Coordinates of C-alpha atoms in Angstrom, one line a residue:
X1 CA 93.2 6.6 88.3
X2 CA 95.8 6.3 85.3
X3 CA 97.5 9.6 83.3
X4 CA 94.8 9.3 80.8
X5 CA 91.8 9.6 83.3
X6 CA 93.4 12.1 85.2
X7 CA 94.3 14.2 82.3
X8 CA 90.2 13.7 80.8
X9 CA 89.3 14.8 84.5
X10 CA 91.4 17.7 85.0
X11 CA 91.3 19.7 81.9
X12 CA 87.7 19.2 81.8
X13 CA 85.7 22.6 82.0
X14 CA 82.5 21.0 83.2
X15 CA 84.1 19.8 85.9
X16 CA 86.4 22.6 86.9
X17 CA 85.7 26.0 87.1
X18 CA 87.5 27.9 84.2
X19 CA 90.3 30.4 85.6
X20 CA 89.4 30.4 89.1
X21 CA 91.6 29.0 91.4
X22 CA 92.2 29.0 95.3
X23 CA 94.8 29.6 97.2
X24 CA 94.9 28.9 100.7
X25 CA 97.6 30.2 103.0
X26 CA 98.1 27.5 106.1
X27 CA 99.4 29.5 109.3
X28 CA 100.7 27.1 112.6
X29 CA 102.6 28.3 115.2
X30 CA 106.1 26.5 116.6
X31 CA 108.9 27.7 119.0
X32 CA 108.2 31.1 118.7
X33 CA 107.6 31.3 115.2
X34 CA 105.0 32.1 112.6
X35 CA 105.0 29.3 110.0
X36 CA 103.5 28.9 106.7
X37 CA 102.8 25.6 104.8
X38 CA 104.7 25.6 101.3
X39 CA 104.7 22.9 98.8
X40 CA 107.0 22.8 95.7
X41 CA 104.9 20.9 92.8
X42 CA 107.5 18.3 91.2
X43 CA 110.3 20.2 88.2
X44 CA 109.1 23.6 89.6
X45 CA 112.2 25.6 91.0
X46 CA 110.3 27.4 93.2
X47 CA 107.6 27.3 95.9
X48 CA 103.9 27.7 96.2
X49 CA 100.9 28.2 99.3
X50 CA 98.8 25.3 99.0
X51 CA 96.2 25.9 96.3
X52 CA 93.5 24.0 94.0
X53 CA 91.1 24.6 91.3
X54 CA 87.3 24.8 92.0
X55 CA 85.1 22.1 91.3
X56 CA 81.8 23.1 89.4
X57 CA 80.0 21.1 92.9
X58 CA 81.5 22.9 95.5
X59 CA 81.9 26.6 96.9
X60 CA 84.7 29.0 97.0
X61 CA 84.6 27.7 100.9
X62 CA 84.4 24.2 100.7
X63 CA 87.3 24.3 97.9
X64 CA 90.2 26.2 100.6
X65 CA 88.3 23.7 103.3
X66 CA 89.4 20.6 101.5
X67 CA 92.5 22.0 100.4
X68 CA 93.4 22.8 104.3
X69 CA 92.2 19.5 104.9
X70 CA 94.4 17.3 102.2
X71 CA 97.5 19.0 103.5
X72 CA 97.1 19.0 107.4
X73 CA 95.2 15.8 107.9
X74 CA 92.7 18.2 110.0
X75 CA 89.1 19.3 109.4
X76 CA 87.0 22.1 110.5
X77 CA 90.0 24.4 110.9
X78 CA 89.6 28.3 111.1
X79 CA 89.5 29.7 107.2
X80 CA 89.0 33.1 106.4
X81 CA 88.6 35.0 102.7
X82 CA 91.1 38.0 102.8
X83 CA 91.1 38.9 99.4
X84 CA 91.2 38.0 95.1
X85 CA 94.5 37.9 92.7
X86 CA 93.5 39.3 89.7
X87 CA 96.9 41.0 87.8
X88 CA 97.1 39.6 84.5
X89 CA 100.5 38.7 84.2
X90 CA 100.6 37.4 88.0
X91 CA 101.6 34.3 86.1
X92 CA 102.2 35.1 83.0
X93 CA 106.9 35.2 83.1
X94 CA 106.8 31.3 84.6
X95 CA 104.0 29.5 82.2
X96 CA 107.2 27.7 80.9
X97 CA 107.4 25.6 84.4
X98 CA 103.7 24.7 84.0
X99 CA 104.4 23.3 81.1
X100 CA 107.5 21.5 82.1
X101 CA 105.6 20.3 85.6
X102 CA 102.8 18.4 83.5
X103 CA 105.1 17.2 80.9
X104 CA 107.2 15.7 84.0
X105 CA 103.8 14.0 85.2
X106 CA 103.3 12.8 81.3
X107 CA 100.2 14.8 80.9
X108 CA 99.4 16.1 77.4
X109 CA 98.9 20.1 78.2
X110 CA 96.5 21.0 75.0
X111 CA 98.0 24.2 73.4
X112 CA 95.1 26.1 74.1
X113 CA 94.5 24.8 77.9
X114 CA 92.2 27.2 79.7
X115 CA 95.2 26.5 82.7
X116 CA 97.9 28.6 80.9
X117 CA 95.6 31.5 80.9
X118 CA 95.1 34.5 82.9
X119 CA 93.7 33.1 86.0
X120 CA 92.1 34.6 89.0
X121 CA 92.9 33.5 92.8
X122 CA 90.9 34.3 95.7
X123 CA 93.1 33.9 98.8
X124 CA 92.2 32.2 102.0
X125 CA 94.5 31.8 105.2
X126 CA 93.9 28.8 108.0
X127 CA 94.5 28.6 111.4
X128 CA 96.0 25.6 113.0
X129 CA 97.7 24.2 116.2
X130 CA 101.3 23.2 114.6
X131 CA 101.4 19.8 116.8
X132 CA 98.2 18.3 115.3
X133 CA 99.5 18.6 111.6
X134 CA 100.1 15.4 109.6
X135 CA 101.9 17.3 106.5
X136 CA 100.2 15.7 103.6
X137 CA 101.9 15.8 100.1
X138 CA 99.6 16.2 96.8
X139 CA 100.0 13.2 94.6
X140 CA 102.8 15.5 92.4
X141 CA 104.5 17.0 95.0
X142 CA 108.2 16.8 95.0
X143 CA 108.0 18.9 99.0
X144 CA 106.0 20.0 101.3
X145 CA 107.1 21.7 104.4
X146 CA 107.1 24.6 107.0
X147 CA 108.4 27.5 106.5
X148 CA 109.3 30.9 109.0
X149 CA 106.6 33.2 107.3
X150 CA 109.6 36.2 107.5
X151 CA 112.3 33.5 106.0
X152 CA 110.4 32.6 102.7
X153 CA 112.1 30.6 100.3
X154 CA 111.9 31.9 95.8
X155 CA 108.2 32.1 95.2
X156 CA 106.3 31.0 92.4
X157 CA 103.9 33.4 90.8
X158 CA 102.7 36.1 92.9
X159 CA 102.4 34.0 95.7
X160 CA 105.2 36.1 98.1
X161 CA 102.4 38.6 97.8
X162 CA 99.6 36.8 98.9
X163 CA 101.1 35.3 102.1
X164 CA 102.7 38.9 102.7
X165 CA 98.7 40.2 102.1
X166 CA 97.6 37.1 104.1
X167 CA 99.9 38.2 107.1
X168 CA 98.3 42.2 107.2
X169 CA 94.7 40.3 107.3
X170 CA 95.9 38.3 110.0
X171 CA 97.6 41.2 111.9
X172 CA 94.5 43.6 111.3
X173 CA 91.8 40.5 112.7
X174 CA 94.1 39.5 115.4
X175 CA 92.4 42.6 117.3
X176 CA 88.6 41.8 116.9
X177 CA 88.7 37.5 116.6
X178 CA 90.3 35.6 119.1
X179 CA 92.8 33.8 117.4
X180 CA 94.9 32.2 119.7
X181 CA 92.7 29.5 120.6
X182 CA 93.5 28.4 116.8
X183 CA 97.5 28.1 117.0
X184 CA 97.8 27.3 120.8
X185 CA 97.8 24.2 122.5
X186 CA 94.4 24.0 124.6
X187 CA 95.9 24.8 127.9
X188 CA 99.1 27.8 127.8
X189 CA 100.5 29.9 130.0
X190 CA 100.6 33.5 129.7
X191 CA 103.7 34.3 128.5
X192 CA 103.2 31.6 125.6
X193 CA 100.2 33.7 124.3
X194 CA 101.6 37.2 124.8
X195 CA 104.8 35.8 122.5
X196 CA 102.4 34.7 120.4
X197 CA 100.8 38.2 120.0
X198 CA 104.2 39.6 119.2
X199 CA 105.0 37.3 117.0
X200 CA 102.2 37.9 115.1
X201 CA 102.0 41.5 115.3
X202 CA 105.8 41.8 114.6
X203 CA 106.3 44.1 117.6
X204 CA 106.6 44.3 121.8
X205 CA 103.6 44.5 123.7
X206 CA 103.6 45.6 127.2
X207 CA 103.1 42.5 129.4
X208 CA 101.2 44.1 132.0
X209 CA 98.7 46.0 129.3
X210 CA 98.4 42.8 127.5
X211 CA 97.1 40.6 129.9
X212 CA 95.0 42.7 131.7
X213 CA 93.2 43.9 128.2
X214 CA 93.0 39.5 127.1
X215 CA 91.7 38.8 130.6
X216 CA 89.4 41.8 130.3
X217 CA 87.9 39.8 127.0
X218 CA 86.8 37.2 129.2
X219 CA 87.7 34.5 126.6
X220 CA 90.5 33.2 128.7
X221 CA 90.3 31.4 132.0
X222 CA 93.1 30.7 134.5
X223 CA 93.2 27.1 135.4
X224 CA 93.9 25.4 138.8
X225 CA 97.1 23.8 137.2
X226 CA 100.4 25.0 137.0
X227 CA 103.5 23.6 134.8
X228 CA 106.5 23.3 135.7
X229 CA 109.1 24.8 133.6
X230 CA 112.6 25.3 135.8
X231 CA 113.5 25.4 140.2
X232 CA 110.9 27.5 141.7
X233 CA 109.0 28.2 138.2
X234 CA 105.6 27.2 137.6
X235 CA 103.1 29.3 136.2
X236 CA 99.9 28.7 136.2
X237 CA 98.2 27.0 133.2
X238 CA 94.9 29.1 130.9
X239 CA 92.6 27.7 128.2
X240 CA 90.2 29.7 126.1
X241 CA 86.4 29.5 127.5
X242 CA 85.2 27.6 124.4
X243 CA 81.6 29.3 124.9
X244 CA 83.0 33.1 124.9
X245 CA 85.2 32.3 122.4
X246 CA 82.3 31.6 119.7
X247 CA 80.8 34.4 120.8
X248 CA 83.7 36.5 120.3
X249 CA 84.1 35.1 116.9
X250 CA 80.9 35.7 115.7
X251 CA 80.4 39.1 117.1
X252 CA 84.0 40.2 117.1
X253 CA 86.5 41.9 120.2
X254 CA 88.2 44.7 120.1
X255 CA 91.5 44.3 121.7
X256 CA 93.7 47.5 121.9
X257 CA 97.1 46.4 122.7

């Protein structure tokens, strides 16, 4: 597709939803650390989550699905709706770098393009395992990359808000959805998942409490394999009990740490 059919295409309100856009915060989980996909759109200064428009032939849904999708290389991750962006001037101070992002990608940005105006966002996070991910770029990306989700690089927009909203959604349901099975590697030990609960939840959690209120859940089963991590150290290996777990996710646990 040349500049000419992609400019017809993308400024074309019968094919996009007028001010409506999604933005979908990407979660994975490496060494310890809660990470968040970022991608900085070519001549912007600063960073973005991963976001789209709405085609006119797809849902809210489908949109943060396929936006998840283009940037991971995965399908069928967990997505969740936390909330909408609707301040008028969330992007109102930087409309300046929009303009200088499509002239950098030769596109003509008609004066009164529907894009410069007040939009609204509603906000999506995913779940993924941080080892599956392909990192994608979008065809006018200049970066793409991880980021610690405490250690943000300058933000776009309001878009610090929405991953720092994103997080206190993901805190909050980390207590009634079983979300490890999203960020973990299928089989774990215990420690692994009880970091990951801290990490999460930005604070210690007695060891002893934890596991026996997880374990209580029965959504996670002890394995008859062990790994070995060090001289006389190896603990057994757990994996979530797929079955329980959709359960769990459909009806919701309530885990009181």
């Amino acid at each position: 597709m040349d500049i000419k059919e992609l400019e017809a295409s993308f400024f074309d309100d019968k094919i996009y939803v007028r001010n409506v856009a999604v933005d979908n915060v990407i979660f994975g989980y490496h060494d310890k650390e809660l990470k968040v996909l970022l991608q900085r759109p070519r001549s912007f200064p600063k960073w973005t989550v991963t976001g789209g428009y709405v085609r006119k032939t797809e849902s809210i849904e489908e949109a943060a699905d396929n936006i998840a999708s283009m940037r991971t290389g995965l399908k069928n991750l967990f997505l969740k709706q936390f909330r909408s962006f609707g301040n008028p001037s969330r992007t109102k101070g930087e409309r300046a770098i929009v303009k200088k992002f499509f002239e950098s990608i030769e596109m003509k940005l008609p004066a009164d393009s529907w894009i410069l105006d007040y939009s609204v966002s509603i906000a999506f996070y995913t779940l993924t395992e941080f080892s599956l991910v392909t990192v994608q770029k979008a065809p006018f990306d200049e970066a793409i990359d991880w980021w610690p989700v405490f250690q943000l690089p300058p933000m776009m927009f309001d878009h610090a808000l929405i991953i720092e909203e994103a997080l206190k959604a993901l805190q909050h349901h980390i207590y009634h959805y079983p979300i490890g099975y999203e960020l973990l590697p299928e089989k774990f030990t215990l420690p692994e998942i009880h970091s990951l609960y801290e990490t999460i939840l930005g604070k210690t959690l007695d060891n002893r409490n934890f596991t026996r209120k997880l374990m209580s859940t029965g959504i996670v089963k002890k394995l008859d394999e062990t790994r070995n991590i060090g001289a006389h150290r190896s603990p057994y290996l757990y994996k979530f009990d797929k079955r329980k777990y959709d359960t769990a996710l459909r009806d919701g646990i309530f885990l009181a740490f």
